[in-house]
mmCIF file of C-alpha atoms and ligand atoms in Angstrom:
data_model
loop_
_atom_site.group_PDB
_atom_site.id
_atom_site.type_symbol
_atom_site.label_atom_id
_atom_site.label_comp_id
_atom_site.label_asym_id
_atom_site.label_seq_id
_atom_site.Cartn_x
_atom_site.Cartn_y
_atom_site.Cartn_z
ATOM 1 C CA MET A 1049 112.346 108.016 142.766
ATOM 2 C CA ILE A 1050 109.402 106.559 140.895
ATOM 3 C CA LEU A 1051 106.207 107.247 142.796
ATOM 4 C CA VAL A 1052 102.655 106.149 142.010
ATOM 5 C CA LEU A 1053 99.977 108.466 143.397
ATOM 6 C CA PHE A 1054 96.923 106.329 143.625
ATOM 7 C CA GLY A 1055 93.263 106.970 144.334
ATOM 8 C CA PRO A 1056 89.805 107.404 142.837
ATOM 9 C CA PRO A 1057 88.850 110.290 140.536
ATOM 10 C CA GLY A 1058 88.663 113.492 142.580
ATOM 11 C CA ALA A 1059 90.955 112.204 145.354
ATOM 12 C CA GLY A 1060 93.391 115.080 144.860
ATOM 13 C CA LYS A 1061 96.196 113.246 143.068
ATOM 14 C CA GLY A 1062 96.881 116.155 140.710
ATOM 15 C CA THR A 1063 97.003 118.714 143.531
ATOM 16 C CA GLN A 1064 99.413 116.629 145.603
ATOM 17 C CA ALA A 1065 101.519 115.710 142.561
ATOM 18 C CA LYS A 1066 102.226 119.417 141.957
ATOM 19 C CA LEU A 1067 103.500 119.843 145.535
ATOM 20 C CA LEU A 1068 105.586 116.658 145.322
ATOM 21 C CA GLU A 1069 107.129 117.834 142.033
ATOM 22 C CA GLU A 1070 108.571 120.824 143.802
ATOM 23 C CA LYS A 1071 109.711 119.067 146.954
ATOM 24 C CA PHE A 1072 111.439 116.144 145.245
ATOM 25 C CA ALA A 1073 112.414 117.866 141.971
ATOM 26 C CA ILE A 1074 110.832 115.162 139.855
ATOM 27 C CA LYS A 1075 108.119 115.569 137.255
ATOM 28 C CA GLN A 1076 104.461 114.620 137.379
ATOM 29 C CA LEU A 1077 103.134 112.425 134.615
ATOM 30 C CA SER A 1078 99.334 112.468 134.356
ATOM 31 C CA THR A 1079 97.924 110.100 131.750
ATOM 32 C CA GLY A 1080 94.613 112.009 131.798
ATOM 33 C CA ASP A 1081 96.459 115.259 130.994
ATOM 34 C CA ILE A 1082 98.422 113.541 128.214
ATOM 35 C CA PHE A 1083 95.228 112.226 126.616
ATOM 36 C CA ARG A 1084 93.439 115.585 126.961
ATOM 37 C CA GLY A 1085 96.447 117.263 125.308
ATOM 38 C CA HIS A 1086 96.212 114.864 122.368
ATOM 39 C CA ILE A 1087 92.458 115.466 122.086
ATOM 40 C CA LYS A 1088 92.970 119.239 122.116
ATOM 41 C CA ASN A 1089 95.625 118.995 119.401
ATOM 42 C CA GLN A 1090 93.548 116.505 117.411
ATOM 43 C CA THR A 1091 96.423 114.081 117.019
ATOM 44 C CA GLU A 1092 95.808 110.558 115.730
ATOM 45 C CA LEU A 1093 95.840 109.276 119.320
ATOM 46 C CA GLY A 1094 93.544 112.105 120.440
ATOM 47 C CA ILE A 1095 90.978 111.256 117.790
ATOM 48 C CA LYS A 1096 91.167 107.589 118.790
ATOM 49 C CA VAL A 1097 90.602 108.157 122.530
ATOM 50 C CA LYS A 1098 88.208 111.137 122.584
ATOM 51 C CA SER A 1099 84.983 109.171 122.776
ATOM 52 C CA ILE A 1100 86.459 106.888 125.453
ATOM 53 C CA LEU A 1101 87.434 109.804 127.701
ATOM 54 C CA ASP A 1102 84.141 111.615 127.093
ATOM 55 C CA SER A 1103 82.222 108.504 128.152
ATOM 56 C CA GLY A 1104 84.252 107.999 131.352
ATOM 57 C CA ASN A 1105 85.554 104.576 130.297
ATOM 58 C CA LEU A 1106 89.169 103.410 130.389
ATOM 59 C CA VAL A 1107 91.524 103.635 127.446
ATOM 60 C CA PRO A 1108 92.785 100.119 126.494
ATOM 61 C CA ASP A 1109 95.798 98.953 128.509
ATOM 62 C CA GLU A 1110 98.146 98.536 125.552
ATOM 63 C CA VAL A 1111 97.512 102.125 124.403
ATOM 64 C CA VAL A 1112 98.096 103.584 127.880
ATOM 65 C CA VAL A 1113 101.210 101.525 128.587
ATOM 66 C CA GLU A 1114 102.759 102.601 125.287
ATOM 67 C CA VAL A 1115 102.046 106.261 126.052
ATOM 68 C CA VAL A 1116 103.627 106.000 129.515
ATOM 69 C CA VAL A 1117 106.672 104.025 128.345
ATOM 70 C CA ASP A 1118 107.287 106.590 125.576
ATOM 71 C CA ALA A 1119 106.940 109.482 128.009
ATOM 72 C CA VAL A 1120 109.182 108.161 130.800
ATOM 73 C CA SER A 1121 111.902 107.275 128.323
ATOM 74 C CA LYS A 1122 112.483 111.002 127.784
ATOM 75 C CA GLU A 1123 115.455 112.806 129.305
ATOM 76 C CA GLU A 1124 113.304 114.975 131.604
ATOM 77 C CA TYR A 1125 112.120 111.889 133.514
ATOM 78 C CA LYS A 1126 115.523 110.330 134.061
ATOM 79 C CA ASN A 1127 115.695 111.378 137.752
ATOM 80 C CA GLY A 1128 112.300 109.899 138.496
ATOM 81 C CA TYR A 1129 108.656 110.897 138.285
ATOM 82 C CA ILE A 1130 105.243 110.897 139.895
ATOM 83 C CA LEU A 1131 102.610 108.828 138.117
ATOM 84 C CA ASP A 1132 99.119 110.305 138.441
ATOM 85 C CA GLY A 1133 96.277 108.252 136.960
ATOM 86 C CA PHE A 1134 98.489 105.306 136.025
ATOM 87 C CA PRO A 1135 98.395 102.341 136.481
ATOM 88 C CA ARG A 1136 94.615 101.961 136.500
ATOM 89 C CA THR A 1137 94.437 98.196 136.047
ATOM 90 C CA VAL A 1138 96.529 95.349 137.480
ATOM 91 C CA ASN A 1139 97.514 94.487 133.923
ATOM 92 C CA GLN A 1140 98.911 98.009 133.400
ATOM 93 C CA ALA A 1141 100.832 97.751 136.685
ATOM 94 C CA LYS A 1142 102.339 94.392 135.720
ATOM 95 C CA GLN A 1143 103.265 95.463 132.196
ATOM 96 C CA PHE A 1144 104.885 98.608 133.519
ATOM 97 C CA ASP A 1145 106.886 96.667 136.134
ATOM 98 C CA THR A 1146 108.141 94.388 133.363
ATOM 99 C CA PHE A 1147 109.283 97.422 131.384
ATOM 100 C CA LEU A 1148 111.010 98.933 134.433
ATOM 101 C CA ALA A 1149 112.687 95.645 135.356
ATOM 102 C CA LYS A 1150 114.227 95.469 131.877
ATOM 103 C CA ASN A 1151 115.763 98.865 132.615
ATOM 104 C CA ASN A 1152 116.975 97.840 136.083
ATOM 105 C CA SER A 1153 114.415 100.096 137.665
ATOM 106 C CA LYS A 1154 111.261 99.762 139.789
ATOM 107 C CA VAL A 1155 108.382 101.681 141.355
ATOM 108 C CA ASN A 1156 109.651 102.833 144.765
ATOM 109 C CA ALA A 1157 106.342 103.685 146.447
ATOM 110 C CA CYS A 1158 102.623 103.751 145.844
ATOM 111 C CA ILE A 1159 100.632 106.166 147.991
ATOM 112 C CA GLY A 1160 96.860 105.742 147.974
ATOM 113 C CA LEU A 1161 94.587 108.672 148.860
ATOM 114 C CA GLU A 1162 91.436 107.530 150.625
ATOM 115 C CA VAL A 1163 88.326 109.657 150.141
ATOM 116 C CA PRO A 1164 84.669 108.599 150.569
ATOM 117 C CA ASN A 1165 82.530 108.453 147.417
ATOM 118 C CA GLU A 1166 80.097 111.242 148.451
ATOM 119 C CA GLU A 1167 83.034 113.588 148.934
ATOM 120 C CA LEU A 1168 84.545 112.599 145.557
ATOM 121 C CA MET A 1169 81.296 113.294 143.731
ATOM 122 C CA LYS A 1170 80.979 116.666 145.470
ATOM 123 C CA ARG A 1171 84.555 117.681 144.637
ATOM 124 C CA ILE A 1172 84.365 116.718 140.972
ATOM 125 C CA LEU A 1173 81.013 118.366 140.357
ATOM 126 C CA SER A 1174 82.137 121.569 142.060
ATOM 127 C CA ARG A 1175 85.574 121.884 140.419
ATOM 128 C CA GLY A 1176 83.908 123.187 137.260
ATOM 129 C CA GLN A 1177 86.591 122.273 134.737
ATOM 130 C CA GLY A 1178 83.980 121.826 132.053
ATOM 131 C CA ARG A 1179 85.120 118.279 131.320
ATOM 132 C CA ALA A 1180 82.674 116.167 129.302
ATOM 133 C CA ASP A 1181 83.166 113.343 131.830
ATOM 134 C CA ASP A 1182 82.287 115.477 134.865
ATOM 135 C CA THR A 1183 78.486 114.999 134.778
ATOM 136 C CA PRO A 1184 76.874 113.130 137.731
ATOM 137 C CA GLU A 1185 76.161 110.028 135.585
ATOM 138 C CA LYS A 1186 79.683 109.862 134.191
ATOM 139 C CA VAL A 1187 81.291 110.471 137.567
ATOM 140 C CA ALA A 1188 79.165 107.601 138.941
ATOM 141 C CA LEU A 1189 80.418 105.395 136.088
ATOM 142 C CA ARG A 1190 84.049 106.435 136.699
ATOM 143 C CA LEU A 1191 83.676 105.577 140.400
ATOM 144 C CA GLN A 1192 82.223 102.173 139.489
ATOM 145 C CA ILE A 1193 85.089 101.500 137.090
ATOM 146 C CA TYR A 1194 87.507 102.572 139.810
ATOM 147 C CA GLU A 1195 86.038 100.034 142.250
ATOM 148 C CA LYS A 1196 86.032 97.199 139.758
ATOM 149 C CA GLU A 1197 89.126 97.724 137.580
ATOM 150 C CA THR A 1198 91.412 100.072 139.475
ATOM 151 C CA SER A 1199 91.117 99.333 143.213
ATOM 152 C CA PRO A 1200 92.715 95.836 142.744
ATOM 153 C CA VAL A 1201 95.941 97.681 141.858
ATOM 154 C CA MET A 1202 96.262 98.404 145.609
ATOM 155 C CA GLY A 1203 96.389 94.667 146.306
ATOM 156 C CA TYR A 1204 99.067 94.303 143.650
ATOM 157 C CA TYR A 1205 101.335 96.945 145.222
ATOM 158 C CA LYS A 1206 100.566 95.582 148.705
ATOM 159 C CA SER A 1207 101.841 92.219 147.522
ATOM 160 C CA THR A 1208 105.089 93.845 146.382
ATOM 161 C CA GLY A 1209 105.313 95.654 149.748
ATOM 162 C CA ILE A 1210 105.356 99.264 148.538
ATOM 163 C CA PHE A 1211 101.781 100.410 149.179
ATOM 164 C CA SER A 1212 100.731 102.857 151.859
ATOM 165 C CA SER A 1213 97.396 104.477 152.397
ATOM 166 C CA ILE A 1214 96.746 108.102 153.426
ATOM 167 C CA ASN A 1215 93.570 109.860 154.536
ATOM 168 C CA GLY A 1216 92.716 112.131 151.589
ATOM 169 C CA VAL A 1217 90.228 114.264 153.519
ATOM 170 C CA GLY A 1218 91.624 117.370 155.200
ATOM 171 C CA THR A 1219 93.630 120.416 154.169
ATOM 172 C CA VAL A 1220 95.901 120.156 151.128
ATOM 173 C CA ASP A 1221 98.819 120.924 153.420
ATOM 174 C CA ASP A 1222 98.054 118.232 155.995
ATOM 175 C CA ILE A 1223 97.573 115.614 153.290
ATOM 176 C CA PHE A 1224 100.871 116.659 151.718
ATOM 177 C CA LYS A 1225 102.614 116.247 155.097
ATOM 178 C CA SER A 1226 101.123 112.752 155.517
ATOM 179 C CA ILE A 1227 102.370 111.756 152.060
ATOM 180 C CA CYS A 1228 105.857 113.112 152.764
ATOM 181 C CA SER A 1229 106.042 111.246 156.065
ATOM 182 C CA GLU A 1230 105.512 108.002 154.125
ATOM 183 C CA LEU A 1231 108.329 108.839 151.747
ATOM 184 C CA ILE A 1232 111.092 109.626 154.221
HETATM 185 P P1 ADP B 1633 90.163 111.366 136.926
HETATM 186 O O1 ADP B 1633 91.202 110.862 137.873
HETATM 187 O O2 ADP B 1633 89.492 112.623 137.405
HETATM 188 O O3 ADP B 1633 89.157 110.335 136.499
HETATM 189 P P2 ADP B 1633 92.137 111.509 134.761
HETATM 190 O O4 ADP B 1633 92.541 112.813 134.200
HETATM 191 O O5 ADP B 1633 93.135 110.752 135.560
HETATM 192 O O6 ADP B 1633 90.832 111.833 135.603
HETATM 193 O O7 ADP B 1633 91.608 110.524 133.603
HETATM 194 C C1 ADP B 1633 90.621 110.911 132.701
HETATM 195 C C2 ADP B 1633 90.314 109.779 131.729
HETATM 196 O O8 ADP B 1633 91.481 109.455 130.964
HETATM 197 C C3 ADP B 1633 89.889 108.446 132.334
HETATM 198 O O9 ADP B 1633 88.514 108.414 132.663
HETATM 199 C C4 ADP B 1633 90.237 107.485 131.186
HETATM 200 O O10 ADP B 1633 89.307 107.541 130.134
HETATM 201 C C5 ADP B 1633 91.534 108.059 130.659
HETATM 202 N N1 ADP B 1633 92.704 107.484 131.360
HETATM 203 C C6 ADP B 1633 93.628 108.175 132.091
HETATM 204 N N2 ADP B 1633 94.544 107.348 132.602
HETATM 205 C C7 ADP B 1633 94.206 106.097 132.213
HETATM 206 C C8 ADP B 1633 94.742 104.795 132.445
HETATM 207 N N3 ADP B 1633 95.840 104.620 133.189
HETATM 208 N N4 ADP B 1633 94.103 103.727 131.883
HETATM 209 C C9 ADP B 1633 93.017 103.885 131.145
HETATM 210 N N5 ADP B 1633 92.437 105.065 130.894
HETATM 211 C C10 ADP B 1633 93.022 106.172 131.418
#
């Protein structure tokens, strides 16, 4: 199964992805985590994207798509995976579908977590991960970018008939149950 976990920053994609990993025995792939790993290890890619991540802006589509295509081509993803933080633009979604189609594969489901903006801001500012992009101004920018660039991805997956929306406010357990009920 190839699953896209969709939603704004702070919606709880990472938390739910961990639970889904266990239940479905497929791996999470978080583009944010991949980029932060590269930044930490000061790789060529890390050096290239550091200022973009720190500012809260999006990494260019062609860079992100290449990273994801490289990652999912590895053996450990052959049974499927959970995409967290990708695709973030309609262009990324389309390019990725083209790649999958060439490999006789497709995204099976996209689950969107719905959380109001005030709650997102509160969650991100209180999670205290020390990320450079977790200041109130940068969170506000990330939410704006989400509205403008990322939310149209929902329309794209609606048009292909695989999108479902879940209330992302509640206990971690209840949200997990709602996601699972969409997948069975
Ligand atoms: P969050 O969901 O809290 O915003 P992520 O860890 O998913 O955090 O992403 C952090 C940053 O990594 C983004 O603000 C962006 O700069 C970069 N990034 C991650 N995924 C993508 C993507 N699919 N397209 C463009 N940039 C991305």
